[in-house]
């Protein structure tokens, strides 16, 4: 099924399931919805890992403890994932900034450099989503049907 969409410049872009650029956008779009929501929910259950070990202690002290801080982080991550779901052009750079903050936190800890490197990769992916969203995040108009 083909749809026609306009970009900000008014140029028409044809989107199909066979367009690799659009496929990359969709993979990143839904990946950056699922990952923050799942990670955010997990901050409340901590079954796979104890997230508090990744927190620079002075940050936890700001809100009365690492556990409280992580629950706040969980809420923010769930909200960020929902924002990416509905407004990827806005949500993707916010997720990238969030990931950059996590990297800084890990560097302040002086450990978990492997996790910081992984988060750098995720940050770059969020920036790539943002760039693709500039082209593809728009109301969809199916050809022959009013918007």
PDB file of C-alpha atoms in Angstrom:
ATOM      1  CA  UNK A   1       0.000   0.000   0.000  1.00  0.00           C
ATOM      2  CA  UNK A   2       1.464   3.299  -1.068  1.00  0.00           C
ATOM      3  CA  UNK A   3       0.914   6.592   0.659  1.00  0.00           C
ATOM      4  CA  UNK A   4       1.941  10.082  -0.294  1.00  0.00           C
ATOM      5  CA  UNK A   5       3.294  12.440   2.356  1.00  0.00           C
ATOM      6  CA  UNK A   6       4.702  15.923   2.277  1.00  0.00           C
ATOM      7  CA  UNK A   7       7.880  16.980   3.978  1.00  0.00           C
ATOM      8  CA  UNK A   8       8.374  20.388   5.521  1.00  0.00           C
ATOM      9  CA  UNK A   9       9.611  21.744   2.185  1.00  0.00           C
ATOM     10  CA  UNK A  10       6.525  20.524   0.352  1.00  0.00           C
ATOM     11  CA  UNK A  11       8.409  17.882  -1.623  1.00  0.00           C
ATOM     12  CA  UNK A  12       6.391  14.710  -2.042  1.00  0.00           C
ATOM     13  CA  UNK A  13       7.924  11.546  -0.737  1.00  0.00           C
ATOM     14  CA  UNK A  14       6.614   8.162  -1.741  1.00  0.00           C
ATOM     15  CA  UNK A  15       6.721   5.702   1.153  1.00  0.00           C
ATOM     16  CA  UNK A  16       6.449   1.994   0.529  1.00  0.00           C
ATOM     17  CA  UNK A  17       7.322  -1.123   2.409  1.00  0.00           C
ATOM     18  CA  UNK A  18      10.221  -1.543  -0.065  1.00  0.00           C
ATOM     19  CA  UNK A  19      11.926   1.787   0.727  1.00  0.00           C
ATOM     20  CA  UNK A  20      15.039   0.928   2.826  1.00  0.00           C
ATOM     21  CA  UNK A  21      15.239   4.422   4.314  1.00  0.00           C
ATOM     22  CA  UNK A  22      11.652   4.267   5.514  1.00  0.00           C
ATOM     23  CA  UNK A  23      12.240   0.739   6.834  1.00  0.00           C
ATOM     24  CA  UNK A  24      15.254   2.004   8.820  1.00  0.00           C
ATOM     25  CA  UNK A  25      13.097   4.813  10.207  1.00  0.00           C
ATOM     26  CA  UNK A  26      10.401   2.368  11.324  1.00  0.00           C
ATOM     27  CA  UNK A  27      12.934   0.017  12.942  1.00  0.00           C
ATOM     28  CA  UNK A  28      14.483   2.888  14.904  1.00  0.00           C
ATOM     29  CA  UNK A  29      11.091   4.466  15.649  1.00  0.00           C
ATOM     30  CA  UNK A  30       9.545   1.411  17.255  1.00  0.00           C
ATOM     31  CA  UNK A  31      12.844   0.299  18.823  1.00  0.00           C
ATOM     32  CA  UNK A  32      13.108   3.641  20.606  1.00  0.00           C
ATOM     33  CA  UNK A  33       9.534   3.276  21.789  1.00  0.00           C
ATOM     34  CA  UNK A  34      10.001  -0.247  23.160  1.00  0.00           C
ATOM     35  CA  UNK A  35      13.460   0.128  24.748  1.00  0.00           C
ATOM     36  CA  UNK A  36      12.738   3.163  26.966  1.00  0.00           C
ATOM     37  CA  UNK A  37       9.316   1.859  28.005  1.00  0.00           C
ATOM     38  CA  UNK A  38      10.676  -1.580  28.903  1.00  0.00           C
ATOM     39  CA  UNK A  39      13.711  -0.120  30.696  1.00  0.00           C
ATOM     40  CA  UNK A  40      11.458   2.359  32.511  1.00  0.00           C
ATOM     41  CA  UNK A  41       9.061  -0.333  33.674  1.00  0.00           C
ATOM     42  CA  UNK A  42      11.990  -2.439  34.797  1.00  0.00           C
ATOM     43  CA  UNK A  43      13.167   0.348  37.113  1.00  0.00           C
ATOM     44  CA  UNK A  44      10.174  -0.554  39.303  1.00  0.00           C
ATOM     45  CA  UNK A  45      10.845  -4.316  39.396  1.00  0.00           C
ATOM     46  CA  UNK A  46      14.635  -4.722  39.091  1.00  0.00           C
ATOM     47  CA  UNK A  47      14.475  -8.425  38.232  1.00  0.00           C
ATOM     48  CA  UNK A  48      17.236  -8.436  35.602  1.00  0.00           C
ATOM     49  CA  UNK A  49      19.636  -6.056  37.328  1.00  0.00           C
ATOM     50  CA  UNK A  50      19.948  -3.701  40.256  1.00  0.00           C
ATOM     51  CA  UNK A  51      19.875  -0.350  38.460  1.00  0.00           C
ATOM     52  CA  UNK A  52      21.068   1.504  41.539  1.00  0.00           C
ATOM     53  CA  UNK A  53      24.640   0.233  41.035  1.00  0.00           C
ATOM     54  CA  UNK A  54      24.807   2.339  37.852  1.00  0.00           C
ATOM     55  CA  UNK A  55      23.951   5.555  39.672  1.00  0.00           C
ATOM     56  CA  UNK A  56      26.512   8.129  40.775  1.00  0.00           C
ATOM     57  CA  UNK A  57      25.697   8.368  44.545  1.00  0.00           C
ATOM     58  CA  UNK A  58      25.311  12.187  44.766  1.00  0.00           C
ATOM     59  CA  UNK A  59      22.416  11.954  42.282  1.00  0.00           C
ATOM     60  CA  UNK A  60      20.565   9.488  44.481  1.00  0.00           C
ATOM     61  CA  UNK A  61      21.131  11.729  47.484  1.00  0.00           C
ATOM     62  CA  UNK A  62      19.219  14.531  45.733  1.00  0.00           C
ATOM     63  CA  UNK A  63      15.904  12.682  46.141  1.00  0.00           C
ATOM     64  CA  UNK A  64      16.398  10.575  49.231  1.00  0.00           C
ATOM     65  CA  UNK A  65      18.046   7.484  47.824  1.00  0.00           C
ATOM     66  CA  UNK A  66      19.036   5.548  44.740  1.00  0.00           C
ATOM     67  CA  UNK A  67      15.809   3.521  44.655  1.00  0.00           C
ATOM     68  CA  UNK A  68      13.657   6.643  44.586  1.00  0.00           C
ATOM     69  CA  UNK A  69      15.877   8.167  41.927  1.00  0.00           C
ATOM     70  CA  UNK A  70      15.546   5.052  39.761  1.00  0.00           C
ATOM     71  CA  UNK A  71      11.747   5.090  40.024  1.00  0.00           C
ATOM     72  CA  UNK A  72      11.792   8.725  38.872  1.00  0.00           C
ATOM     73  CA  UNK A  73      14.085   7.649  36.028  1.00  0.00           C
ATOM     74  CA  UNK A  74      11.585   4.918  35.182  1.00  0.00           C
ATOM     75  CA  UNK A  75       8.742   7.404  34.860  1.00  0.00           C
ATOM     76  CA  UNK A  76      10.861   9.673  32.655  1.00  0.00           C
ATOM     77  CA  UNK A  77      11.897   6.764  30.425  1.00  0.00           C
ATOM     78  CA  UNK A  78       8.303   5.588  29.987  1.00  0.00           C
ATOM     79  CA  UNK A  79       7.251   9.139  29.111  1.00  0.00           C
ATOM     80  CA  UNK A  80      10.146   9.446  26.643  1.00  0.00           C
ATOM     81  CA  UNK A  81       9.151   6.192  24.932  1.00  0.00           C
ATOM     82  CA  UNK A  82       5.556   7.395  24.623  1.00  0.00           C
ATOM     83  CA  UNK A  83       6.748  10.722  23.224  1.00  0.00           C
ATOM     84  CA  UNK A  84       8.814   8.898  20.590  1.00  0.00           C
ATOM     85  CA  UNK A  85       5.749   6.814  19.715  1.00  0.00           C
ATOM     86  CA  UNK A  86       3.601   9.828  18.881  1.00  0.00           C
ATOM     87  CA  UNK A  87       6.122  12.593  18.121  1.00  0.00           C
ATOM     88  CA  UNK A  88       9.444  11.009  17.093  1.00  0.00           C
ATOM     89  CA  UNK A  89      10.754  14.320  15.734  1.00  0.00           C
ATOM     90  CA  UNK A  90      10.484  15.724  19.267  1.00  0.00           C
ATOM     91  CA  UNK A  91      11.081  12.551  21.293  1.00  0.00           C
ATOM     92  CA  UNK A  92      14.206  11.246  19.555  1.00  0.00           C
ATOM     93  CA  UNK A  93      16.498  14.172  20.472  1.00  0.00           C
ATOM     94  CA  UNK A  94      15.139  14.069  24.022  1.00  0.00           C
ATOM     95  CA  UNK A  95      16.039  10.370  24.245  1.00  0.00           C
ATOM     96  CA  UNK A  96      19.490  11.164  22.801  1.00  0.00           C
ATOM     97  CA  UNK A  97      20.027  13.846  25.452  1.00  0.00           C
ATOM     98  CA  UNK A  98      18.819  11.447  28.149  1.00  0.00           C
ATOM     99  CA  UNK A  99      21.288   8.809  26.968  1.00  0.00           C
ATOM    100  CA  UNK A 100      24.067  11.400  26.971  1.00  0.00           C
ATOM    101  CA  UNK A 101      23.172  12.146  30.601  1.00  0.00           C
ATOM    102  CA  UNK A 102      23.407   8.441  31.414  1.00  0.00           C
ATOM    103  CA  UNK A 103      26.849   8.340  29.790  1.00  0.00           C
ATOM    104  CA  UNK A 104      28.015  11.287  31.908  1.00  0.00           C
ATOM    105  CA  UNK A 105      26.635   9.566  35.028  1.00  0.00           C
ATOM    106  CA  UNK A 106      28.562   6.382  34.205  1.00  0.00           C
ATOM    107  CA  UNK A 107      31.774   8.316  33.560  1.00  0.00           C
ATOM    108  CA  UNK A 108      31.363  10.074  36.917  1.00  0.00           C
ATOM    109  CA  UNK A 109      31.133   6.646  38.529  1.00  0.00           C
ATOM    110  CA  UNK A 110      34.483   5.746  37.015  1.00  0.00           C
ATOM    111  CA  UNK A 111      33.286   2.304  36.004  1.00  0.00           C
ATOM    112  CA  UNK A 112      30.882   0.562  33.639  1.00  0.00           C
ATOM    113  CA  UNK A 113      32.685   1.979  30.617  1.00  0.00           C
ATOM    114  CA  UNK A 114      31.274  -0.867  28.532  1.00  0.00           C
ATOM    115  CA  UNK A 115      27.734   0.264  29.376  1.00  0.00           C
ATOM    116  CA  UNK A 116      28.683   3.873  28.595  1.00  0.00           C
ATOM    117  CA  UNK A 117      29.959   2.771  25.190  1.00  0.00           C
ATOM    118  CA  UNK A 118      26.750   0.843  24.522  1.00  0.00           C
ATOM    119  CA  UNK A 119      24.724   3.900  25.507  1.00  0.00           C
ATOM    120  CA  UNK A 120      26.805   6.008  23.113  1.00  0.00           C
ATOM    121  CA  UNK A 121      25.689   3.660  20.335  1.00  0.00           C
ATOM    122  CA  UNK A 122      22.080   4.041  21.461  1.00  0.00           C
ATOM    123  CA  UNK A 123      22.508   7.823  21.596  1.00  0.00           C
ATOM    124  CA  UNK A 124      23.752   7.827  18.006  1.00  0.00           C
ATOM    125  CA  UNK A 125      20.793   5.648  17.015  1.00  0.00           C
ATOM    126  CA  UNK A 126      18.398   8.134  18.627  1.00  0.00           C
ATOM    127  CA  UNK A 127      20.068  10.949  16.692  1.00  0.00           C
ATOM    128  CA  UNK A 128      19.695   8.934  13.473  1.00  0.00           C
ATOM    129  CA  UNK A 129      16.000   8.456  14.283  1.00  0.00           C
ATOM    130  CA  UNK A 130      15.663  12.207  14.780  1.00  0.00           C
ATOM    131  CA  UNK A 131      17.211  12.902  11.372  1.00  0.00           C
ATOM    132  CA  UNK A 132      14.943  10.346   9.677  1.00  0.00           C
ATOM    133  CA  UNK A 133      11.911  11.650  11.587  1.00  0.00           C
ATOM    134  CA  UNK A 134      12.467  15.072  10.049  1.00  0.00           C
ATOM    135  CA  UNK A 135      11.582  13.432   6.749  1.00  0.00           C
ATOM    136  CA  UNK A 136       9.067  10.771   7.791  1.00  0.00           C
ATOM    137  CA  UNK A 137       7.252  12.028  10.922  1.00  0.00           C
ATOM    138  CA  UNK A 138       4.079  13.517   9.505  1.00  0.00           C
ATOM    139  CA  UNK A 139       0.379  12.856   9.181  1.00  0.00           C
ATOM    140  CA  UNK A 140      -0.093  10.052   6.680  1.00  0.00           C
ATOM    141  CA  UNK A 141      -2.375  10.689   3.743  1.00  0.00           C
ATOM    142  CA  UNK A 142      -3.418   7.632   1.777  1.00  0.00           C
ATOM    143  CA  UNK A 143      -3.569   8.358  -1.941  1.00  0.00           C
ATOM    144  CA  UNK A 144      -7.123   9.006  -3.060  1.00  0.00           C
ATOM    145  CA  UNK A 145      -8.420   9.593   0.466  1.00  0.00           C
ATOM    146  CA  UNK A 146      -8.702  12.848   2.365  1.00  0.00           C
ATOM    147  CA  UNK A 147      -6.311  13.281   5.341  1.00  0.00           C
TER     148      UNK A 147
END
